[in-house]
């Protein structure tokens, strides 16, 4: 396994690059905008292809690198269901898995620092975002934070993991890089409380100043969505209502770019071909399945995904591959549902 812990000294942020060699698919956790050049350089040096960029929560102390990485590498952006970010390609909930080739992360909803805070468990290590820090815990006094919810997330979820589980947080300000669940139980001063009420009182008396970047970072991090208006202007976007009208038409080929677990969870569009987003570029090359089907049938390919991010990128990839007769469903399955479109479960 390839595992890299990268540090942004300005915000004290740790970002993590994970991969399991074979085809070189990679995932990054909590990327920082100013470090995107460094991540891209590292990906090139290690011959990796970034497939997913994940934020553990909406950050207040730095601007996320999610949008920039998506624009540069065409990766998928991933956040939790509760996020206030305008558009991310994939939203996850407690109990889901985030997978790339050879690696799987269990999704744990651990609110408290913010109401959209998640942790990600991978075998012998857990990425705790700002929920559990090394000898500390994330503040709970803004962004719908809750000391009560955080107590529950830490004591009833994270601290129930095996003691030897390594803890990799999203921040550290003292130079510590890793801890374990057992260490934090014993030595984290904020965890030496006897009750939830004691924890709430402790957190209420921290009197911390707001993060220096907060007024810039929070609004910026809520607007990471890919601007899909261009495709509309070019006539390459169907509204959900238009897409419902053309469902089943023989001159249209619907292509579902979501992952299998998203399809199972949220339902499928009847007659749609399943081509998960990471394999689209290959499928559009000469000899690729989508290209061959389009050429043989003359049908217009209409891509769709969860929220329109992946499908917009797929239309751009098709155009770059010389396939002009493509479009996407703006807003994806989310918009389709809201418009009353039929789904197969």
XYZ file of C-alpha atoms in Angstrom:
345
model
C 0.000 0.000 0.000
C 1.124 3.550 -0.734
C 0.476 5.875 2.187
C 1.644 9.489 2.327
C 0.942 12.029 5.056
C 1.395 15.596 3.778
C 1.421 18.757 5.884
C 0.336 22.347 5.313
C 2.188 24.401 7.916
C 0.009 27.510 7.446
C -3.212 25.821 8.593
C -1.705 22.848 10.428
C -3.594 20.515 8.073
C -2.673 16.912 7.319
C -3.689 15.496 3.948
C -3.357 11.815 3.115
C -2.688 10.113 -0.224
C -3.679 6.431 -0.350
C -3.182 3.911 -3.129
C -2.695 0.199 -3.704
C -0.376 -0.160 -6.673
C -1.727 -2.406 -9.512
C -3.495 0.129 -11.800
C -2.411 3.048 -9.614
C -5.797 4.386 -8.470
C -5.348 6.902 -5.637
C -7.482 8.756 -3.112
C -6.679 11.943 -1.178
C -8.201 13.033 2.138
C -8.552 16.708 3.156
C -6.499 18.385 0.414
C -5.493 22.062 0.818
C -5.838 24.399 -2.180
C -2.338 25.895 -1.872
C -0.759 22.412 -1.919
C -2.447 21.125 -5.092
C 0.759 21.540 -7.146
C 2.591 19.387 -4.612
C -0.096 16.678 -4.674
C -0.080 16.587 -8.478
C 3.710 16.351 -8.523
C 3.622 13.463 -6.032
C 0.927 11.671 -8.055
C 3.113 11.966 -11.181
C 6.235 10.790 -9.337
C 4.437 7.745 -7.939
C 2.648 7.133 -11.259
C -0.788 7.328 -9.641
C -4.168 8.365 -11.021
C -6.270 10.367 -8.560
C -9.787 8.890 -8.570
C -11.367 10.411 -5.435
C -10.771 13.526 -3.336
C -12.513 13.433 0.049
C -13.127 16.145 2.657
C -13.918 14.893 6.161
C -16.047 18.043 6.759
C -16.499 21.645 5.622
C -13.249 23.245 6.753
C -13.054 26.696 8.354
C -9.273 27.123 8.507
C -8.231 26.540 4.901
C -9.705 26.514 1.415
C -10.217 22.970 0.180
C -8.328 21.576 -2.788
C -11.337 19.497 -3.921
C -12.452 21.708 -6.821
C -8.950 22.379 -8.133
C -8.017 18.680 -8.008
C -11.238 17.777 -9.819
C -10.496 20.343 -12.540
C -6.909 19.140 -12.964
C -7.266 15.369 -12.590
C -10.992 14.765 -13.322
C -11.301 12.936 -10.008
C -14.557 12.549 -8.110
C -15.215 14.821 -5.130
C -16.648 13.136 -2.032
C -18.243 14.514 1.157
C -20.879 13.461 3.669
C -24.636 13.675 3.116
C -24.990 16.668 5.440
C -22.491 18.908 3.647
C -23.438 22.497 2.818
C -21.087 22.414 -0.200
C -23.046 23.254 -3.344
C -22.152 20.201 -5.409
C -19.932 17.229 -4.744
C -19.868 14.267 -7.116
C -20.597 11.675 -4.461
C -22.201 11.977 -1.036
C -21.715 9.297 1.574
C -23.514 8.327 4.783
C -22.712 6.278 7.888
C -22.088 2.641 6.983
C -21.175 3.337 3.342
C -17.791 2.472 1.874
C -15.471 4.678 -0.194
C -13.533 2.392 -2.500
C -10.727 2.635 -5.001
C -8.908 -0.291 -6.572
C -7.494 -2.430 -3.771
C -8.631 -0.187 -0.891
C -11.867 0.339 1.007
C -12.670 2.929 3.683
C -15.610 2.460 6.049
C -17.607 5.669 6.424
C -18.385 6.737 10.009
C -20.637 9.734 10.705
C -18.974 11.463 13.658
C -20.670 14.869 14.093
C -19.798 17.356 16.816
C -16.986 19.540 15.492
C -19.402 20.355 12.661
C -22.710 18.734 11.712
C -21.091 17.238 8.575
C -18.020 15.663 10.224
C -17.042 12.157 9.119
C -14.273 9.722 9.996
C -12.943 7.022 7.680
C -11.787 3.643 8.952
C -9.320 1.594 6.923
C -8.145 -1.591 8.592
C -5.572 -0.691 11.234
C -6.060 3.103 10.994
C -8.797 5.694 11.289
C -8.801 9.152 9.715
C -10.665 11.231 12.270
C -10.847 14.637 10.576
C -11.256 17.238 13.338
C -13.392 14.994 15.549
C -10.549 13.384 17.490
C -7.161 15.083 17.462
C -3.900 13.919 19.032
C -4.301 14.844 22.725
C -7.230 17.059 21.824
C -10.652 17.225 20.148
C -12.093 19.557 17.524
C -13.802 22.700 18.801
C -17.608 22.605 18.772
C -18.560 26.298 18.920
C -19.443 27.042 15.267
C -20.805 25.462 12.036
C -23.620 23.726 13.947
C -21.093 22.088 16.239
C -22.334 20.218 19.291
C -20.290 19.058 22.281
C -22.992 16.511 23.095
C -22.864 15.035 19.583
C -19.065 15.040 19.680
C -18.983 13.211 23.006
C -21.217 10.538 21.462
C -19.063 10.344 18.293
C -15.867 9.942 20.300
C -16.910 7.817 23.265
C -19.536 5.643 21.577
C -17.933 5.271 18.138
C -14.221 6.055 17.852
C -13.104 4.873 21.296
C -14.923 1.559 20.686
C -12.345 0.751 17.992
C -9.459 -1.563 19.013
C -6.851 0.211 21.186
C -4.097 -0.420 18.641
C -6.014 1.379 15.839
C -3.815 4.224 14.575
C -5.342 7.706 14.680
C -4.554 10.059 11.799
C -6.258 13.449 12.318
C -6.813 16.288 9.835
C -4.854 18.736 12.002
C -2.060 19.002 14.505
C -0.413 22.120 15.849
C 2.329 20.548 17.967
C 4.136 18.383 15.412
C 2.566 15.026 16.343
C 1.783 12.900 13.298
C -0.001 9.791 14.588
C -1.475 8.336 17.768
C -3.577 5.303 18.689
C -7.047 4.903 20.168
C -5.504 3.383 23.332
C -3.108 6.319 23.766
C -5.895 8.864 23.370
C -8.061 7.049 25.924
C -5.235 7.256 28.444
C -3.523 10.563 27.719
C -5.947 12.887 25.903
C -6.822 15.484 28.587
C -10.245 16.177 27.064
C -11.243 12.532 27.326
C -10.625 12.250 31.071
C -14.208 13.297 31.827
C -16.747 11.292 33.813
C -19.885 12.304 31.918
C -21.260 14.007 28.832
C -22.201 17.041 30.952
C -18.616 17.386 32.153
C -17.418 17.235 28.535
C -19.953 19.906 27.465
C -18.748 22.173 30.290
C -15.090 21.606 29.366
C -15.718 22.491 25.707
C -17.810 25.549 26.628
C -14.874 27.038 28.554
C -12.181 26.784 25.852
C -12.684 30.437 24.749
C -10.892 29.960 21.423
C -10.607 32.755 18.839
C -12.212 32.072 15.451
C -9.863 30.545 12.847
C -8.048 33.336 10.961
C -9.235 31.998 7.604
C -12.826 31.320 8.650
C -14.529 34.218 6.826
C -12.754 33.277 3.597
C -12.613 29.487 3.884
C -16.202 28.624 4.806
C -17.878 30.513 1.896
C -15.209 29.275 -0.544
C -15.615 25.687 0.614
C -19.379 25.870 0.106
C -18.818 26.644 -3.593
C -16.698 23.832 -4.986
C -19.260 22.659 -7.559
C -18.381 22.317 -11.213
C -20.110 25.064 -13.199
C -22.476 23.179 -15.490
C -24.041 26.232 -17.210
C -21.642 25.995 -20.178
C -23.062 22.617 -21.176
C -26.560 24.083 -21.067
C -25.510 26.898 -23.423
C -23.989 24.335 -25.807
C -27.217 22.296 -25.808
C -25.489 19.411 -24.060
C -27.644 19.413 -20.929
C -31.113 17.975 -20.438
C -33.163 19.092 -17.466
C -34.595 16.263 -15.397
C -38.059 17.043 -16.809
C -36.731 16.823 -20.405
C -34.889 13.603 -19.573
C -38.069 12.032 -18.155
C -39.832 12.832 -21.449
C -37.175 11.100 -23.581
C -36.852 8.030 -21.313
C -37.108 4.903 -23.437
C -36.651 6.667 -26.779
C -34.712 4.402 -29.168
C -32.372 7.200 -30.323
C -31.110 7.843 -26.762
C -28.632 5.760 -24.783
C -28.671 6.507 -21.055
C -25.342 5.851 -19.320
C -25.225 5.633 -15.515
C -21.824 6.740 -14.161
C -22.535 5.993 -10.495
C -20.943 3.208 -8.483
C -22.821 -0.015 -7.806
C -23.554 0.841 -4.163
C -25.016 4.251 -5.147
C -27.306 2.553 -7.675
C -28.506 0.021 -5.107
C -29.115 2.716 -2.509
C -30.783 5.411 -4.620
C -32.371 3.446 -7.473
C -31.723 3.050 -11.214
C -33.128 4.449 -14.447
C -34.714 1.753 -16.570
C -32.697 0.688 -19.610
C -29.558 2.614 -18.611
C -26.133 1.166 -19.359
C -23.826 1.066 -16.321
C -20.328 2.473 -16.887
C -18.760 3.676 -13.608
C -17.160 7.089 -14.029
C -13.482 6.031 -13.595
C -13.771 3.742 -16.660
C -15.428 6.318 -18.960
C -12.300 7.664 -20.661
C -11.250 4.139 -21.611
C -14.741 3.413 -22.916
C -14.687 6.500 -25.167
C -11.388 5.626 -26.872
C -11.346 3.896 -30.282
C -12.418 0.303 -29.631
C -14.023 1.264 -26.318
C -17.550 0.025 -25.592
C -19.354 3.390 -25.520
C -17.657 4.597 -28.663
C -18.515 1.381 -30.508
C -22.144 1.402 -29.359
C -22.545 5.062 -30.375
C -20.968 4.395 -33.780
C -22.973 1.233 -34.439
C -26.378 2.587 -33.391
C -26.135 6.340 -33.977
C -27.788 6.870 -30.609
C -27.127 9.980 -28.566
C -25.292 9.158 -25.331
C -26.883 10.847 -22.313
C -24.708 10.545 -19.218
C -26.040 10.874 -15.691
C -24.711 10.501 -12.148
C -25.773 11.547 -8.638
C -25.641 15.351 -8.937
C -24.362 16.135 -12.449
C -20.647 16.534 -11.632
C -19.357 13.274 -13.098
C -21.715 13.454 -16.071
C -20.563 16.990 -16.935
C -16.956 15.755 -16.894
C -17.944 12.749 -19.023
C -19.481 15.039 -21.674
C -16.213 17.016 -21.733
C -14.224 13.760 -22.033
C -16.465 12.595 -24.901
C -15.959 15.909 -26.703
C -12.181 15.598 -26.266
C -12.405 12.055 -27.683
C -14.214 13.369 -30.788
C -17.739 12.259 -29.809
C -19.999 15.268 -30.162
C -23.436 13.634 -29.921
C -23.533 13.464 -26.120
C -25.346 15.254 -23.292
C -25.970 14.873 -19.589
C -28.853 15.130 -17.156
C -28.291 18.366 -15.218
C -28.460 17.750 -11.473
C -28.339 13.970 -11.942
C -30.490 11.459 -10.094
C -31.038 14.019 -7.336
C -32.859 16.309 -9.808
C -34.554 13.295 -11.488
C -36.083 12.251 -8.147
C -37.245 15.781 -7.371
C -38.923 15.949 -10.802
C -40.799 12.715 -10.073
C -38.795 10.534 -12.467
C -39.349 6.758 -12.204
C -36.657 4.657 -10.534
C -36.112 0.913 -10.421
C -34.946 -0.587 -7.099
